[in-house]
Short mmCIF file of C-alpha atoms and ligand atoms in Angstrom, two decimals:
data_model
loop_
_atom_site.label_atom_id
_atom_site.label_comp_id
_atom_site.label_asym_id
_atom_site.label_seq_id
_atom_site.Cartn_x
_atom_site.Cartn_y
_atom_site.Cartn_z
CA MET A 1 -23.06 18.54 22.09
CA ILE A 2 -19.78 18.59 24.16
CA ILE A 3 -19.35 14.83 23.22
CA ARG A 4 -19.69 15.73 19.64
CA TYR A 5 -16.95 18.28 20.04
CA LEU A 6 -14.71 15.92 21.66
CA LYS A 7 -15.15 13.29 18.99
CA GLN A 8 -14.37 15.70 16.27
CA PHE A 9 -11.28 16.88 17.79
CA LYS A 10 -10.28 13.94 19.72
CA THR A 11 -6.49 13.98 18.65
CA ILE A 12 -6.05 17.57 19.22
CA TYR A 13 -7.78 17.36 22.81
CA ALA A 14 -5.73 14.31 23.76
CA SER A 15 -2.36 16.00 22.75
CA LEU A 16 -3.40 19.00 24.81
CA PHE A 17 -4.11 16.71 27.77
CA VAL A 18 -0.84 14.91 27.49
CA LEU A 19 1.05 18.13 27.09
CA ILE A 20 -0.58 19.65 30.28
CA ILE A 21 0.44 16.68 32.24
CA TRP A 22 3.79 16.76 30.99
CA TYR A 23 4.16 20.32 31.96
CA ILE A 24 2.93 19.75 35.44
CA LEU A 25 5.35 16.91 35.77
CA HIS A 26 8.15 19.13 34.63
CA LEU A 27 7.42 21.80 37.06
CA ILE A 28 6.88 19.21 40.06
CA ILE A 29 10.06 17.27 39.31
CA LYS A 30 12.48 20.03 38.50
CA SER A 31 14.96 18.00 36.98
CA ASN A 32 16.23 18.14 33.36
CA ILE A 33 15.28 14.46 32.88
CA ILE A 34 11.79 16.00 32.24
CA PRO A 35 12.38 18.85 29.86
CA ASN A 36 9.82 21.56 29.10
CA PRO A 37 7.58 20.25 26.70
CA PHE A 38 7.33 23.51 24.78
CA GLN A 39 11.04 23.84 24.30
CA THR A 40 11.08 20.34 23.42
CA ILE A 41 8.67 20.93 20.65
CA LEU A 42 10.57 23.69 19.41
CA VAL A 43 13.84 21.40 19.35
CA PHE A 44 11.68 18.81 17.66
CA ILE A 45 10.73 21.08 14.87
CA GLN A 46 14.54 22.24 14.44
CA LEU A 47 15.67 18.66 14.41
CA LEU A 48 13.05 17.78 11.59
CA GLN A 49 14.90 20.17 9.38
CA ASP A 50 18.09 18.36 10.34
CA ASP A 51 18.21 14.52 10.26
CA LEU A 52 15.22 13.46 12.49
CA LEU A 53 13.27 13.08 9.40
CA ILE A 54 15.67 10.57 8.00
CA HIS A 55 15.40 8.35 11.27
CA LEU A 56 11.71 8.44 11.08
CA ALA A 57 11.43 7.62 7.30
CA VAL A 58 14.04 4.56 8.00
CA SER A 59 11.99 3.29 10.98
CA LEU A 60 8.52 3.80 9.10
CA THR A 61 9.95 1.76 5.98
CA ARG A 62 10.93 -1.03 8.17
CA ILE A 63 7.47 -1.20 9.90
CA VAL A 64 5.46 -0.68 6.52
CA PHE A 65 7.57 -3.55 4.92
CA SER A 66 6.91 -5.85 7.92
CA ILE A 67 3.17 -4.94 7.78
CA ILE A 68 2.92 -5.67 4.01
CA ILE A 69 4.73 -9.09 4.39
CA ALA A 70 3.00 -10.23 7.68
CA VAL A 71 -0.57 -9.29 6.35
CA PHE A 72 -0.12 -10.97 2.94
CA CYS A 73 1.50 -14.38 4.36
CA GLY A 74 -0.37 -14.32 7.81
CA GLY A 75 -3.75 -13.40 6.04
CA THR A 76 -3.21 -16.21 3.33
CA ILE A 77 -2.14 -18.88 5.69
CA GLY A 78 -4.87 -17.96 8.18
CA LEU A 79 -7.71 -17.96 5.63
CA TYR A 80 -6.52 -21.24 4.22
CA LEU A 81 -6.24 -23.05 7.67
CA GLY A 82 -9.52 -21.49 8.73
CA MET A 83 -11.11 -23.00 5.48
CA HIS A 84 -9.20 -26.41 5.79
CA GLU A 85 -9.84 -28.20 8.96
CA LYS A 86 -7.53 -31.00 8.26
CA TYR A 87 -4.51 -28.73 7.87
CA ASP A 88 -5.65 -26.73 10.79
CA LEU A 89 -5.65 -30.02 12.98
CA PHE A 90 -2.06 -30.49 11.99
CA PHE A 91 -0.55 -26.98 12.06
CA GLY A 92 -2.95 -25.56 14.81
CA PRO A 93 -0.90 -27.00 17.76
CA VAL A 94 2.30 -25.66 16.40
CA ILE A 95 0.87 -22.10 16.04
CA TYR A 96 -0.51 -22.35 19.64
CA LEU A 97 2.95 -23.10 20.84
CA LEU A 98 4.74 -20.29 18.65
CA PHE A 99 2.14 -17.60 19.08
CA PRO A 100 2.84 -16.56 22.59
CA LEU A 101 6.51 -16.70 22.38
CA PRO A 102 8.16 -13.40 22.96
CA LYS A 103 9.59 -13.00 19.41
CA ILE A 104 12.08 -10.46 20.45
CA ALA A 105 14.17 -13.11 22.12
CA PHE A 106 15.10 -14.27 18.76
CA LEU A 107 16.76 -11.10 17.64
CA PRO A 108 20.16 -12.67 18.21
CA VAL A 109 19.11 -15.47 15.99
CA PHE A 110 17.74 -13.31 13.13
CA MET A 111 20.95 -11.09 13.34
CA ILE A 112 23.05 -14.14 12.59
CA LEU A 113 20.76 -15.58 9.92
CA PHE A 114 19.80 -12.40 8.29
CA GLY A 115 22.62 -10.12 8.88
CA LEU A 116 22.85 -6.96 11.19
CA GLY A 117 21.15 -4.65 8.78
CA ASN A 118 17.58 -4.10 7.75
CA THR A 119 16.52 -7.61 7.02
CA SER A 120 16.94 -8.78 10.57
CA LYS A 121 14.83 -6.04 12.04
CA ILE A 122 12.13 -6.52 9.46
CA VAL A 123 11.96 -10.17 9.99
CA LEU A 124 11.60 -9.68 13.80
CA ILE A 125 8.70 -7.34 13.39
CA THR A 126 7.21 -9.56 10.46
CA THR A 127 7.13 -12.44 12.83
CA ILE A 128 5.37 -10.40 15.53
CA ILE A 129 2.63 -9.18 13.25
CA PHE A 130 2.55 -12.29 11.25
CA PHE A 131 1.19 -14.57 14.09
CA GLN A 132 -1.29 -12.17 15.42
CA ILE A 133 -2.85 -11.81 11.90
CA LEU A 134 -2.65 -15.51 11.27
CA VAL A 135 -4.35 -16.56 14.31
CA THR A 136 -7.20 -13.77 14.05
CA THR A 137 -7.82 -14.52 10.13
CA ARG A 138 -8.02 -18.31 11.04
CA ASP A 139 -10.40 -18.01 13.94
CA SER A 140 -12.65 -15.43 11.98
CA THR A 141 -12.84 -17.93 9.13
CA LYS A 142 -13.57 -20.84 11.45
CA GLY A 143 -16.39 -18.74 13.05
CA LEU A 144 -18.21 -18.61 9.76
CA SER A 145 -21.44 -20.52 9.82
CA ARG A 146 -22.24 -23.44 7.35
CA GLU A 147 -25.24 -21.64 6.29
CA ILE A 148 -23.52 -18.56 4.73
CA PHE A 149 -21.29 -21.00 2.77
CA TYR A 150 -24.52 -22.59 1.44
CA SER A 151 -25.85 -19.28 0.75
CA ILE A 152 -23.21 -18.06 -1.30
CA SER A 153 -22.80 -21.56 -3.04
CA SER A 154 -26.44 -21.61 -4.01
CA LEU A 155 -25.78 -18.37 -5.90
CA GLY A 156 -23.13 -20.19 -7.90
CA ALA A 157 -19.91 -19.09 -6.45
CA ASN A 158 -16.80 -21.22 -7.00
CA LYS A 159 -13.87 -21.40 -4.57
CA TRP A 160 -12.03 -18.19 -5.36
CA GLN A 161 -15.44 -16.38 -5.24
CA ILE A 162 -16.37 -17.77 -2.00
CA TYR A 163 -12.84 -16.28 -0.61
CA LYS A 164 -13.63 -13.06 -2.44
CA HIS A 165 -17.08 -12.39 -1.47
CA VAL A 166 -17.40 -14.05 2.05
CA VAL A 167 -14.21 -15.12 3.57
CA ILE A 168 -11.90 -12.15 3.21
CA PRO A 169 -14.57 -9.55 3.96
CA ALA A 170 -15.57 -11.48 7.02
CA ALA A 171 -12.08 -11.54 8.31
CA LEU A 172 -11.09 -7.79 7.24
CA PRO A 173 -12.53 -6.07 10.49
CA LYS A 174 -10.74 -8.58 12.62
CA LEU A 175 -7.56 -8.14 10.70
CA PHE A 176 -7.55 -4.39 11.29
CA THR A 177 -8.05 -4.98 15.05
CA ALA A 178 -5.18 -7.46 14.98
CA LEU A 179 -3.17 -4.86 13.10
CA ARG A 180 -3.68 -2.22 15.78
CA ILE A 181 -2.85 -4.66 18.67
CA SER A 182 0.51 -5.80 17.04
CA ILE A 183 1.62 -2.28 15.86
CA GLY A 184 2.10 -1.28 19.29
CA THR A 185 4.24 -4.22 20.12
CA SER A 186 5.90 -3.69 16.81
CA ILE A 187 6.98 -0.23 17.63
CA SER A 188 8.59 -1.09 20.95
CA VAL A 189 10.25 -3.99 19.57
CA LEU A 190 11.76 -1.93 16.75
CA PHE A 191 12.86 0.64 19.26
CA PHE A 192 14.73 -2.23 20.86
CA ALA A 193 16.03 -3.75 17.72
CA GLU A 194 17.29 -0.42 16.39
CA ASN A 195 19.79 -0.08 19.17
CA TYR A 196 21.99 -2.76 17.44
CA ALA A 197 24.09 -2.47 14.43
CA THR A 198 22.57 0.51 12.92
CA THR A 199 23.02 4.33 12.92
CA TYR A 200 19.54 5.00 11.51
CA GLY A 201 15.97 4.87 12.92
CA ILE A 202 14.22 6.50 15.63
CA GLY A 203 15.37 3.90 18.37
CA TYR A 204 18.81 4.73 17.58
CA PHE A 205 18.14 8.65 17.73
CA ILE A 206 16.59 8.22 21.08
CA MET A 207 19.25 6.00 22.72
CA ASP A 208 22.14 8.25 21.15
CA SER A 209 20.68 11.31 22.50
CA TRP A 210 20.34 9.68 25.90
CA THR A 211 24.08 8.51 25.95
CA ARG A 212 24.85 12.06 24.95
CA VAL A 213 22.71 13.32 28.13
CA ASP A 214 20.86 15.46 25.74
CA TYR A 215 17.38 14.96 27.33
CA VAL A 216 15.63 17.84 25.27
CA GLU A 217 16.60 15.79 22.08
CA MET A 218 15.76 12.52 23.57
CA PHE A 219 12.22 13.85 24.20
CA ALA A 220 12.08 15.22 20.63
CA GLY A 221 12.79 11.60 19.63
CA ILE A 222 10.05 10.41 21.83
CA ILE A 223 7.61 12.78 20.45
CA ALA A 224 8.81 11.57 17.09
CA ILE A 225 8.08 7.95 17.77
CA SER A 226 4.77 8.77 19.31
CA LEU A 227 3.79 10.62 16.17
CA LEU A 228 5.01 7.55 14.08
CA GLY A 229 2.72 5.47 15.96
CA LEU A 230 -0.13 8.03 15.74
CA PHE A 231 0.28 8.04 12.03
CA ILE A 232 0.25 4.38 11.49
CA PHE A 233 -2.83 4.20 13.67
CA LYS A 234 -4.49 6.92 11.64
CA ILE A 235 -3.73 5.11 8.28
CA ILE A 236 -5.27 1.85 9.56
CA ASP A 237 -8.37 3.78 10.67
CA TYR A 238 -8.73 5.27 7.16
CA ALA A 239 -7.96 1.85 5.62
CA GLU A 240 -10.79 0.26 7.84
CA ARG A 241 -13.25 3.19 7.27
CA TYR A 242 -12.76 2.40 3.59
CA PHE A 243 -12.84 -1.33 3.47
CA CYS A 244 -15.25 -2.08 6.47
CA LYS A 245 -17.71 0.70 6.28
CA TRP A 246 -20.31 -1.94 7.04
CA ALA A 247 -18.72 -3.22 10.33
CA LEU A 248 -18.43 0.39 11.65
CA LEU A 249 -22.09 0.87 11.02
CA GLU A 250 -22.58 -1.88 13.25
CA LYS A 251 -20.35 -0.52 15.94
CA LYS A 252 -21.70 2.92 15.85
CA ASP A 253 -25.08 1.89 17.31
CA SER A 254 -23.29 0.23 20.51
CA ALA A 255 -20.39 2.50 21.21
CA LEU A 256 -19.87 6.17 21.43
CA PHE A 257 -16.20 6.37 20.55
CA MET B 1 -40.45 -30.84 -13.41
CA ILE B 2 -39.00 -31.79 -9.98
CA ASP B 3 -38.94 -35.48 -9.18
CA VAL B 4 -37.71 -36.78 -5.91
CA HIS B 5 -37.05 -40.32 -5.78
CA ASN B 6 -36.36 -42.58 -2.59
CA LEU B 7 -34.42 -39.90 -1.01
CA VAL B 8 -32.32 -40.84 1.83
CA VAL B 9 -30.24 -38.40 3.77
CA GLN B 10 -28.45 -39.06 6.98
CA TYR B 11 -26.34 -37.19 9.36
CA GLY B 12 -24.07 -39.88 10.93
CA GLN B 13 -26.23 -42.92 11.46
CA THR B 14 -29.45 -40.97 11.87
CA LYS B 15 -31.61 -40.98 8.66
CA ILE B 16 -33.11 -37.48 8.48
CA LEU B 17 -34.89 -38.16 5.29
CA ASN B 18 -35.99 -41.80 4.80
CA ASN B 19 -37.03 -42.97 1.24
CA LEU B 20 -38.90 -39.61 0.58
CA ASN B 21 -40.74 -39.17 -2.65
CA MET B 22 -42.36 -36.21 -4.14
CA GLN B 23 -43.30 -34.30 -7.48
CA VAL B 24 -43.70 -30.79 -8.25
CA LYS B 25 -45.13 -29.89 -11.68
CA ARG B 26 -43.94 -27.07 -13.80
CA ASN B 27 -45.39 -23.72 -12.52
CA GLU B 28 -46.82 -25.21 -9.66
CA SER B 29 -46.36 -23.73 -5.99
CA CYS B 30 -45.69 -26.17 -3.34
CA ALA B 31 -45.55 -25.56 0.23
CA ILE B 32 -43.83 -27.94 2.63
CA ILE B 33 -44.89 -27.91 6.34
CA GLY B 34 -43.72 -29.74 9.42
CA PRO B 35 -42.64 -29.28 12.90
CA SER B 36 -39.26 -27.87 13.88
CA GLY B 37 -36.50 -30.59 13.12
CA CYS B 38 -38.65 -32.76 10.93
CA GLY B 39 -35.97 -32.31 8.02
CA LYS B 40 -37.24 -29.40 5.90
CA THR B 41 -34.12 -27.32 5.55
CA THR B 42 -32.39 -30.84 4.93
CA LEU B 43 -34.81 -31.39 2.04
CA LEU B 44 -34.25 -27.91 0.55
CA TYR B 45 -30.46 -28.09 0.70
CA GLN B 46 -31.06 -31.40 -1.39
CA LEU B 47 -33.43 -29.72 -3.71
CA ALA B 48 -30.86 -26.74 -4.36
CA GLY B 49 -28.05 -29.25 -4.91
CA LEU B 50 -26.00 -27.86 -2.05
CA ARG B 51 -25.61 -31.53 -0.53
CA LYS B 52 -25.34 -35.07 -2.03
CA PRO B 53 -27.96 -37.57 -1.01
CA ASN B 54 -26.93 -40.72 0.67
CA GLU B 55 -29.38 -42.74 -1.62
CA GLY B 56 -31.94 -41.87 -4.15
CA LYS B 57 -32.02 -39.03 -6.59
CA ILE B 58 -33.63 -35.80 -7.61
CA ILE B 59 -34.50 -35.44 -11.28
CA ILE B 60 -35.09 -31.89 -12.58
CA ASN B 61 -36.26 -31.51 -16.13
CA GLY B 62 -35.17 -34.92 -16.92
CA THR B 63 -31.45 -34.48 -15.61
CA THR B 64 -30.48 -35.87 -12.27
CA LEU B 65 -29.27 -33.04 -10.00
CA THR B 66 -25.64 -33.48 -9.09
CA ASP B 67 -24.58 -29.87 -8.30
CA ILE B 68 -26.15 -26.51 -7.88
CA ARG B 69 -28.41 -25.43 -10.79
CA ASP B 70 -28.02 -22.15 -12.91
CA LYS B 71 -31.70 -21.68 -13.03
CA THR B 72 -32.63 -22.33 -9.45
CA GLY B 73 -33.15 -19.32 -7.23
CA VAL B 74 -32.69 -19.96 -3.40
CA ILE B 75 -33.75 -18.05 -0.23
CA LEU B 76 -32.19 -19.62 2.72
CA GLN B 77 -33.45 -19.45 6.35
CA ASN B 78 -31.33 -16.77 7.88
CA TYR B 79 -27.95 -16.19 6.18
CA GLY B 80 -29.56 -14.57 2.99
CA LEU B 81 -27.60 -11.39 2.68
CA LEU B 82 -23.92 -10.66 3.11
CA PRO B 83 -23.64 -7.82 5.62
CA TRP B 84 -20.45 -6.36 3.95
CA LYS B 85 -22.34 -5.50 0.75
CA THR B 86 -24.67 -2.73 -0.18
CA VAL B 87 -28.32 -3.43 -1.17
CA TRP B 88 -27.30 -2.87 -4.46
CA ASP B 89 -24.22 -5.19 -4.64
CA ASN B 90 -26.39 -7.93 -2.70
CA ALA B 91 -29.06 -7.76 -5.12
CA GLY B 92 -26.58 -8.19 -8.31
CA LEU B 93 -24.42 -10.88 -6.54
CA GLY B 94 -26.28 -13.76 -8.24
CA LEU B 95 -25.96 -12.40 -11.57
CA LYS B 96 -22.23 -11.25 -10.91
CA LEU B 97 -21.16 -14.92 -9.80
CA ARG B 98 -22.93 -16.12 -12.95
CA GLY B 99 -20.82 -14.00 -15.11
CA PHE B 100 -23.29 -11.53 -16.44
CA SER B 101 -21.96 -8.14 -17.70
CA LYS B 102 -21.99 -5.09 -15.46
CA ASN B 103 -24.48 -3.48 -17.99
CA HIS B 104 -26.95 -6.13 -17.74
CA ARG B 105 -26.58 -6.36 -14.10
CA ASP B 106 -27.17 -2.67 -13.37
CA ASN B 107 -30.35 -2.91 -15.72
CA VAL B 108 -31.80 -6.07 -14.07
CA VAL B 109 -31.06 -4.84 -10.69
CA LYS B 110 -32.45 -1.50 -11.03
CA MET B 111 -35.68 -2.89 -12.45
CA ILE B 112 -36.13 -5.39 -9.53
CA LEU B 113 -35.43 -3.27 -6.76
CA THR B 114 -37.87 -0.69 -8.16
CA GLU B 115 -40.21 -3.36 -8.71
CA LEU B 116 -40.12 -4.63 -5.19
CA ASN B 117 -40.02 -0.82 -3.71
CA VAL B 118 -36.51 -1.01 -2.30
CA TYR B 119 -34.60 0.97 -4.89
CA GLN B 120 -34.51 4.02 -2.36
CA GLN B 121 -32.31 1.75 -0.15
CA ARG B 122 -29.87 0.77 -2.79
CA ARG B 123 -26.88 2.31 -1.13
CA GLN B 124 -27.59 1.01 2.44
CA TYR B 125 -26.25 -1.93 4.10
CA PRO B 126 -28.48 -4.92 5.28
CA THR B 127 -28.18 -3.99 8.95
CA GLN B 128 -29.78 -0.50 8.12
CA LEU B 129 -32.88 -2.11 6.77
CA SER B 130 -36.00 -3.60 8.36
CA GLY B 131 -36.53 -7.26 8.32
CA GLY B 132 -39.31 -6.95 5.65
CA GLN B 133 -36.86 -4.80 3.39
CA GLN B 134 -34.18 -7.31 3.95
CA GLN B 135 -36.44 -10.06 2.73
CA ARG B 136 -37.32 -8.00 -0.50
CA ILE B 137 -33.61 -7.96 -1.11
CA ALA B 138 -33.23 -11.50 -0.77
CA ILE B 139 -36.12 -12.01 -3.16
CA ALA B 140 -34.80 -9.64 -5.54
CA ARG B 141 -31.43 -11.35 -5.65
CA ALA B 142 -32.97 -14.75 -6.27
CA ILE B 143 -35.39 -13.77 -9.02
CA SER B 144 -32.67 -11.61 -10.62
CA ILE B 145 -31.22 -14.66 -12.29
CA GLU B 146 -34.63 -15.35 -13.89
CA PRO B 147 -35.09 -18.68 -12.27
CA ASP B 148 -37.58 -21.34 -13.32
CA ILE B 149 -37.42 -22.86 -9.93
CA LEU B 150 -37.48 -20.66 -6.54
CA LEU B 151 -36.72 -22.50 -3.47
CA MET B 152 -37.39 -20.66 -0.05
CA ASP B 153 -36.76 -21.77 3.47
CA GLU B 154 -39.14 -19.94 5.82
CA PRO B 155 -38.48 -16.71 4.11
CA PHE B 156 -41.02 -14.71 6.06
CA SER B 157 -41.11 -16.36 9.49
CA ALA B 158 -39.30 -13.60 11.27
CA LEU B 159 -41.71 -10.85 10.08
CA ASP B 160 -44.74 -9.36 11.62
CA ALA B 161 -48.21 -10.32 10.30
CA ILE B 162 -48.89 -7.30 8.09
CA THR B 163 -45.46 -7.47 6.60
CA ARG B 164 -45.68 -11.11 6.12
CA GLU B 165 -48.92 -10.82 4.31
CA SER B 166 -47.71 -8.15 2.03
CA LEU B 167 -44.74 -10.24 1.02
CA GLN B 168 -47.04 -13.35 0.56
CA ASP B 169 -49.20 -11.29 -1.88
CA LEU B 170 -45.76 -10.16 -3.59
CA MET B 171 -44.91 -13.85 -4.09
CA ILE B 172 -48.44 -14.52 -5.72
CA LYS B 173 -47.81 -11.58 -8.13
CA LEU B 174 -44.28 -12.77 -9.02
CA TYR B 175 -45.51 -16.35 -9.32
CA HIS B 176 -47.96 -15.33 -12.09
CA GLN B 177 -45.69 -12.87 -13.75
CA LYS B 178 -42.68 -15.05 -13.96
CA GLN B 179 -44.12 -18.43 -14.40
CA LEU B 180 -42.20 -19.75 -11.48
CA THR B 181 -42.15 -23.29 -9.91
CA ILE B 182 -41.95 -22.74 -6.34
CA VAL B 183 -41.03 -24.74 -3.26
CA LEU B 184 -41.73 -22.87 -0.11
CA ILE B 185 -40.86 -24.30 3.32
CA THR B 186 -42.80 -22.91 6.32
CA HIS B 187 -43.93 -23.95 9.70
CA ASN B 188 -46.77 -21.57 9.34
CA ILE B 189 -49.98 -23.20 8.40
CA GLU B 190 -51.80 -19.90 6.93
CA GLU B 191 -48.75 -19.32 4.96
CA ALA B 192 -48.68 -23.11 3.65
CA VAL B 193 -52.45 -22.88 2.64
CA PHE B 194 -52.16 -19.31 1.23
CA LEU B 195 -48.94 -20.12 -0.96
CA GLY B 196 -49.46 -23.74 -1.51
CA GLU B 197 -51.10 -25.00 -4.63
CA LYS B 198 -50.04 -28.34 -3.16
CA ILE B 199 -49.34 -28.62 0.55
CA ILE B 200 -47.11 -31.20 1.76
CA ILE B 201 -47.29 -32.23 5.25
CA MET B 202 -44.01 -33.76 6.48
CA HIS B 203 -43.89 -36.45 9.16
CA PRO B 204 -42.61 -35.11 12.39
CA SER B 205 -40.01 -37.78 13.02
CA ASN B 206 -39.72 -40.48 10.26
CA GLY B 207 -38.39 -38.62 7.58
CA THR B 208 -41.23 -39.09 5.01
CA ILE B 209 -44.20 -37.17 3.71
CA LYS B 210 -47.21 -37.74 5.68
CA LYS B 211 -49.93 -36.28 3.58
CA ILE B 212 -50.52 -34.24 0.20
CA ILE B 213 -53.28 -31.75 0.04
CA ASP B 214 -54.26 -30.22 -3.07
CA ASN B 215 -55.52 -26.52 -2.96
CA PRO B 216 -57.64 -25.52 -6.00
CA HIS B 217 -58.13 -21.98 -4.67
CA PHE B 218 -54.47 -21.10 -4.82
CA GLY B 219 -53.29 -18.01 -6.61
CA ASP B 220 -55.94 -15.46 -5.69
CA LYS B 221 -54.99 -12.89 -3.18
CA ALA B 222 -58.59 -12.64 -2.00
CA PHE B 223 -58.46 -16.14 -0.91
CA ARG B 224 -57.09 -15.31 2.51
CA ASN B 225 -60.57 -13.85 3.45
CA THR B 226 -62.75 -16.86 2.41
CA THR B 227 -64.25 -19.40 4.53
CA ASP B 228 -62.58 -22.06 2.33
CA PHE B 229 -59.18 -20.71 3.43
CA HIS B 230 -60.04 -21.22 6.98
CA LYS B 231 -61.56 -24.64 6.25
CA LEU B 232 -58.20 -25.75 4.72
CA CYS B 233 -56.20 -24.34 7.49
CA VAL B 234 -58.29 -26.45 9.85
CA GLU B 235 -57.59 -29.47 7.80
CA VAL B 236 -53.84 -29.00 7.74
CA ARG B 237 -53.93 -28.18 11.49
CA SER B 238 -55.58 -31.48 12.23
CA GLU B 239 -53.51 -33.44 9.91
CA MET B 240 -50.41 -32.22 11.65
CA ALA B 241 -51.86 -32.88 14.94
CA GLY B 242 -52.47 -36.47 13.76
CA ARG B 243 -56.15 -36.54 14.17
CA PRO B 244 -58.36 -37.25 11.15
CA SER B 245 -60.40 -34.22 10.08
N1 ATP C 1 -25.19 -30.46 10.41
C1 ATP C 1 -25.89 -31.37 10.93
N2 ATP C 1 -25.38 -32.31 11.74
C2 ATP C 1 -26.03 -33.26 12.31
N3 ATP C 1 -27.51 -33.14 12.33
C3 ATP C 1 -28.05 -32.20 11.88
C4 ATP C 1 -27.24 -31.20 11.02
N4 ATP C 1 -28.23 -30.26 10.49
C5 ATP C 1 -29.36 -30.76 10.96
N5 ATP C 1 -29.46 -31.84 11.58
C6 ATP C 1 -30.38 -32.69 12.18
O1 ATP C 1 -31.43 -32.96 11.05
C7 ATP C 1 -32.83 -32.71 11.69
C8 ATP C 1 -33.46 -31.97 10.63
O2 ATP C 1 -32.85 -30.66 10.61
P1 ATP C 1 -33.49 -29.72 9.76
O3 ATP C 1 -32.54 -28.41 9.69
O4 ATP C 1 -33.69 -30.09 8.29
O5 ATP C 1 -34.95 -29.25 10.28
P2 ATP C 1 -36.16 -28.27 9.88
O6 ATP C 1 -37.29 -29.04 9.64
O7 ATP C 1 -35.62 -27.34 8.91
O8 ATP C 1 -36.40 -27.62 11.27
P3 ATP C 1 -36.60 -25.86 11.59
O9 ATP C 1 -38.06 -25.78 11.30
O10 ATP C 1 -36.44 -25.76 13.02
O11 ATP C 1 -35.78 -25.13 10.72
C9 ATP C 1 -32.83 -32.22 12.97
O12 ATP C 1 -32.97 -33.19 13.96
C10 ATP C 1 -31.23 -31.72 13.13
O13 ATP C 1 -30.89 -32.02 14.57
MG1 MG C 2 -35.26 -25.35 8.91
#
């Protein structure tokens, strides 16, 4: 009974929990570096009517573009390599080498190559998500059994139909997991990248408030970036529920949340 | 109808099938039985046109088999249904891939699911079904394309005895109704005897056929309860064990 309640209102419950901890910290630390959460929320709402919304929109656009490019390119290459072992033999080691590199270290290079504006930031985030998607879709495809290919071939499927009915649907649940993992990293990296050569973006907003020693505004910015992350996660959840209903059914039997 | 000529299939250097010959007549039901690892699935992949033989050929209705065939329905050992498709979409997949219109598909699928008693489950996913229901969907999908040949690889081996018998009865019914030519692979002796008009016993290791037994009683559901049935089971069992009966 209680568990069902928690599940239904899990976001609200989690937010309340965080707010209470925040308030307690505020009371204990007694320094303006941790402002009153309720005051911060009020400022946050005021700022939304000002320019905070624009900063959020700019950051969101950068992330959404990166996701679209990375899923398309990473997914296509990943599925292809998964299906063609001889290419994977060739490119696999290269990917293995590049995958764990901290992509953020290449920000200066990207800024020189792609300019200081949006492009270099989008390229940076795209690279992070790209490798995660590529590796998971490739491994998911490699894990498909020979029998499942025989089964679909025996029904008369051609190459494209095999991708459409078997390879892509099998990779989708793992693709969503990969997205969740890489989105977290992407937002932190975006936060960092938005400190350079831009006057828009939530990262800029936070660091700008910080240099102005306006901690309430800074925390309002932190609320905004958290909500941005939450929003993207929720979108991914909905997309997963729509495209991978079958996989969630299997999960439901084993897990509570 | 199906004519297998000197078939040789090898994995690496090992010959799994070695000069295998067999015939199946039109509207005949042929059960192939043999111990695990003797090459039954390998043979079925050949009959389905899923793999090319190393030597020899398979002739179906006068033409040499080189690829999968539009009028062959196949039910494989484990990976029958796609977990990401509903019962309805799974059952209609064969028709869809062969390019039939949605209208035709919907009509056929509805009719077959109703006939096989799984229409209620049409919106569910395979993991939500019992093993017997899943096999019904696999059968539905295979017969939806109106095959003249139906190939089955141990379709009922994971089921309990009662469910298995009811599906065996269903196969007899479909066999009569649709004039099917059936090749059924099994390692269950009772199943081979009940569903085999011709029972082919494979050699345990050398990739050939050891013995062919004709079964004149095939086709009657009541056969299962007769002494002839049990006699034939005994005969098949002793052949498989290598003793003369
Ligand atoms: N992909 C493969 N590569 C190498 N050897 C294989 C492969 N598939 C099957 N074999 C070998 O071929 C032999 C026959 O396999 P097959 O699957 O045809 O047996 P089966 O008669 O269907 O057995 P079961 O009753 O267990 O399904 C086995 O010895 C197996 O090890
Ligand atoms: Mg087998």
